[in-house]
Amino acid sequence: MQQPTLNLARKWRSAQFKEIIGQDLVVRILQNSLFKNQFFPVYLFSGQRGCGKTSTARVFATSLNCQKLQEFQKNPQIQMPCLQCQSCIAMTAGRHPDFIEIDAASYTGVDNIRNIIDTSSFLPLLGERKIYLIDEVHMLSKAAFNAFLKILEEPPKFVVFILATTEVQKLPDTVRSRCFQLFFNPVNLVSMTEHLEKMCNAESIAFEREGLEMIASVTQGSLRDAINLLEQARFAAPCVTKKVVLSVLGYVDDAMVCTMLQNILQKDQLSLATLFASWSGKIISTDYLVKRSIEFLYDGLIIKYGGQAKYAGSMVTQLEAMVALVSLQDLMVCFDELCSIDMVMAKTGRKQLLFESLMLRLSLRTALQQPEVVQASTSVHDIVHEEKKK
Ligand SMILES: [Zn+2]
C-alpha cells in the first residue's frame, strides 16, 4: 500500500538553522548565542503569522539540548541541531520530555501557567535544559500574565522560555521588559520565490516561475501561506502557472478585468451581463476584482492626465485605447464609485451578486451621478480641456 505523503508545509518545516528562510539576522543571533554558550532565560519571538517563529523556536530548542552542542562550540561549521543524537531524535519524534509546547490560544487561563510554574522546578530528564515554548502568548489572561511574571523574574537556571507572538503590543510591558526580543521579518519576495522553486524541483512539481512569483506576492511574506497555496495549485493543475494560481485564489486575470471595465465605460450592459454569466459556477474573488478595477481606473486617470500607468502591467496598451474613448469625468465617476463600494461589500454575505449589480448600475452611470458631483467633475474636466487647448 502506498504511504500517505506528508503535506508540503510539514515535510518542509525547517529542522536545522540552515533551512530557515528569510530570517538571517535572527538565525545569526541564535547561533552565536549557542556558540558562545550564553543564553537568556526568556526569549520573545515576534512577527507576522507564517514567517517562521515557531519553526525557529523548535530548531533553537532542539539545538539547546543537542548532544553535539559542545562540539559545535569548538567547530561552528557543524550544522545545528545534529538531528542524530538521542535528544534530537526525541525532539523530531515529538516526545522529548524536556520540551513543553503550549498554545496559549487554547489555554488562556491561570491554571495552565500555575502548572508550568510547578513543573519547571523539576530537573530536565534527558537534556541539559528544560524548554517551554509558549505560542500566541498574547492570548494569556491578565491573571495568567501576573502569575507568569513571578517565574520570569527568577526562572530556575536550567529553564529557557521561548514566547512567540504575532501581536507583541498586547503583552504587558512588565513581561516584555524581561524578555530578549527577536523580530521576525515578513519573508522577502526573492527568498520566498527561490524557496518555492527549490521545493518544486525536489518534489517534481511542474511550474512556471511567474506562477511562483504570483504565490510569493499574494501571500505577503507568510511562507506558510505560500506553501499552502502551492499545495492547492499543484493539485489543481498539472503545472503551477500564474493562471492556475489566480484561479485557485478566485482571481480573474487582468484581461478579463479590462474587458469588464471596458463594458462599463462604454455603457454596454448586454456584454457586461454576458461576462457575468460566464462566471457562473466559478470561484470569483470580488475583493480582488474591486482592488484590481480600482488600480486600472487609477491608471486610466493618470494616463488621461498624461502620466504613466503604474499597475496595468502588460495591459497598458489596451487600457490606453480604452480611456481614449471616454471622458475624464466618466472615469472619475467610475473610480469614485468603485472606491466607495468597498464599505458596502464588507457588509454583505452575497458579495458577487452585489458586485455584479453595482457594476451594471455603474455602466448606466446617469443613475448614479449626483448633480453636484457632475458639476465638480465637469469643472475639473473643463479646466483640463481648456489647458489642452492652450
Ligand atoms: Zn543532536
Coordinates of C-alpha atoms in Angstrom, one line a residue, residues 179-342:
C179 CA 12.5 39.2 27.6
F180 CA 15.2 39.1 25.0
Q181 CA 13.2 40.1 22.0
L182 CA 13.8 39.0 18.4
F183 CA 11.9 40.4 15.5
F184 CA 10.9 38.2 12.5
N185 CA 10.5 40.0 9.2
P186 CA 8.0 39.1 6.5
V187 CA 9.9 36.7 4.2
N188 CA 11.0 38.8 1.2
L189 CA 9.8 38.0 -2.4
V190 CA 13.1 36.8 -3.7
S191 CA 13.9 34.4 -0.8
M192 CA 10.3 33.1 -1.0
T193 CA 10.3 32.5 -4.7
E194 CA 13.7 30.8 -4.6
H195 CA 12.5 28.5 -1.8
L196 CA 9.3 27.6 -3.6
E197 CA 11.4 26.8 -6.7
K198 CA 13.6 24.6 -4.7
M199 CA 10.6 22.8 -3.3
C200 CA 9.0 22.3 -6.7
N201 CA 12.3 20.8 -8.1
A202 CA 12.7 18.5 -5.2
E203 CA 9.0 17.4 -5.2
S204 CA 8.9 17.1 -9.1
I205 CA 6.2 19.7 -9.3
A206 CA 6.0 21.3 -12.7
F207 CA 5.9 25.1 -12.5
E208 CA 6.4 28.4 -14.4
R209 CA 8.4 31.0 -12.5
E210 CA 5.7 33.6 -12.9
G211 CA 3.3 31.2 -11.0
L212 CA 5.7 31.0 -8.1
E213 CA 6.2 34.8 -8.1
M214 CA 2.5 35.2 -8.0
I215 CA 2.2 32.9 -5.0
A216 CA 5.0 34.9 -3.2
S217 CA 3.5 38.2 -4.0
V218 CA -0.1 37.4 -2.8
T219 CA 1.0 35.8 0.5
Q220 CA 2.8 38.9 1.7
G221 CA 5.7 37.4 3.5
S222 CA 4.0 34.4 5.0
L223 CA 5.9 31.4 3.9
R224 CA 3.3 29.1 5.5
D225 CA 0.5 30.6 3.4
A226 CA 2.7 30.4 0.3
I227 CA 3.4 26.7 0.8
N228 CA -0.3 26.0 1.4
L229 CA -1.2 27.9 -1.8
L230 CA 1.5 26.0 -3.7
E231 CA -0.1 22.8 -2.4
Q232 CA -3.5 23.8 -3.7
A233 CA -2.2 24.9 -7.0
R234 CA -0.2 21.7 -7.6
F235 CA -3.4 19.6 -7.2
A236 CA -5.5 22.0 -9.2
A237 CA -3.5 21.5 -12.5
P238 CA -0.5 19.6 -13.9
C239 CA 1.7 22.8 -13.9
V240 CA 1.8 25.6 -11.4
T241 CA 1.3 28.7 -13.7
K242 CA 0.2 32.2 -12.9
K243 CA -3.2 31.4 -14.4
V244 CA -3.6 28.3 -12.2
V245 CA -2.6 30.3 -9.0
L246 CA -5.1 33.1 -10.0
S247 CA -7.9 30.6 -10.5
V248 CA -7.2 28.8 -7.2
L249 CA -7.5 32.2 -5.5
G250 CA -10.6 33.1 -7.4
Y251 CA -8.8 36.0 -9.0
V252 CA -9.8 36.7 -12.6
D253 CA -7.0 37.6 -15.0
D254 CA -6.1 41.1 -16.0
A255 CA -7.6 40.8 -19.5
M256 CA -11.0 40.0 -18.0
V257 CA -10.8 42.9 -15.6
C258 CA -10.1 45.1 -18.6
T259 CA -13.0 43.7 -20.6
M260 CA -15.3 44.3 -17.7
L261 CA -14.2 47.9 -17.3
Q262 CA -14.4 48.5 -21.0
N263 CA -18.1 47.3 -20.9
I264 CA -18.8 49.6 -18.0
L265 CA -17.1 52.6 -19.6
Q266 CA -18.9 52.0 -22.9
K267 CA -22.2 51.6 -21.2
D268 CA -22.6 48.1 -22.8
Q269 CA -24.9 46.3 -20.3
L270 CA -25.5 43.3 -22.6
S271 CA -21.8 42.4 -22.8
L272 CA -21.4 43.0 -19.1
A273 CA -24.3 40.7 -18.3
T274 CA -22.9 38.1 -20.7
L275 CA -19.5 38.3 -19.0
F276 CA -21.1 37.8 -15.5
A277 CA -23.0 34.8 -16.9
S278 CA -19.7 33.3 -17.9
W279 CA -18.5 33.4 -14.3
S280 CA -21.4 31.2 -13.1
G281 CA -20.1 28.2 -11.2
K282 CA -16.6 29.6 -10.9
I283 CA -14.9 30.8 -7.7
I284 CA -14.6 34.6 -8.1
S285 CA -12.9 36.8 -5.5
T286 CA -14.9 40.1 -5.7
D287 CA -12.4 41.7 -3.2
Y288 CA -9.7 41.1 -5.8
L289 CA -11.9 42.4 -8.6
V290 CA -12.7 45.6 -6.8
K291 CA -9.0 46.1 -5.9
R292 CA -7.8 45.4 -9.4
S293 CA -10.5 47.5 -11.0
I294 CA -9.6 50.5 -8.8
E295 CA -5.9 50.1 -9.8
F296 CA -6.8 50.0 -13.5
L297 CA -9.1 53.0 -13.2
Y298 CA -6.4 54.9 -11.3
D299 CA -4.0 54.2 -14.1
G300 CA -6.7 55.3 -16.5
L301 CA -6.9 58.7 -14.8
I302 CA -3.1 59.0 -14.7
I303 CA -3.0 58.2 -18.5
K304 CA -5.7 60.9 -19.1
Y305 CA -3.6 63.4 -17.2
G306 CA -0.6 62.5 -19.4
G307 CA 1.2 60.4 -16.8
Q308 CA 2.5 56.8 -16.9
A309 CA 0.5 53.8 -15.7
K310 CA 1.7 52.1 -12.5
Y311 CA -0.4 49.0 -12.1
A312 CA -1.6 48.0 -15.5
G313 CA 1.5 45.9 -16.4
S314 CA 1.0 44.1 -19.8
M315 CA -2.5 45.6 -20.2
V316 CA -1.3 49.2 -20.6
T317 CA -1.9 49.4 -24.4
Q318 CA -5.4 48.1 -24.0
L319 CA -6.0 50.5 -21.1
E320 CA -4.8 53.5 -23.1
A321 CA -7.1 52.6 -26.0
M322 CA -10.0 52.2 -23.6
V323 CA -9.6 55.5 -21.8
A324 CA -9.1 57.4 -25.1
L325 CA -12.7 56.8 -25.8
V326 CA -14.2 58.1 -22.6
S327 CA -14.2 61.5 -20.8
L328 CA -12.2 62.3 -17.8
Q329 CA -15.5 62.9 -15.9
D330 CA -16.8 59.4 -16.8
L331 CA -13.6 57.9 -15.5
M332 CA -13.7 59.9 -12.3
V333 CA -17.3 58.8 -11.6
C334 CA -16.4 55.2 -12.1
F335 CA -13.2 55.5 -10.0
D336 CA -15.1 57.2 -7.1
E337 CA -17.9 54.7 -7.2
L338 CA -15.5 51.7 -7.1
C339 CA -13.6 53.2 -4.2
S340 CA -16.8 53.6 -2.2
I341 CA -18.2 50.1 -2.8
D342 CA -15.5 48.5 -0.6

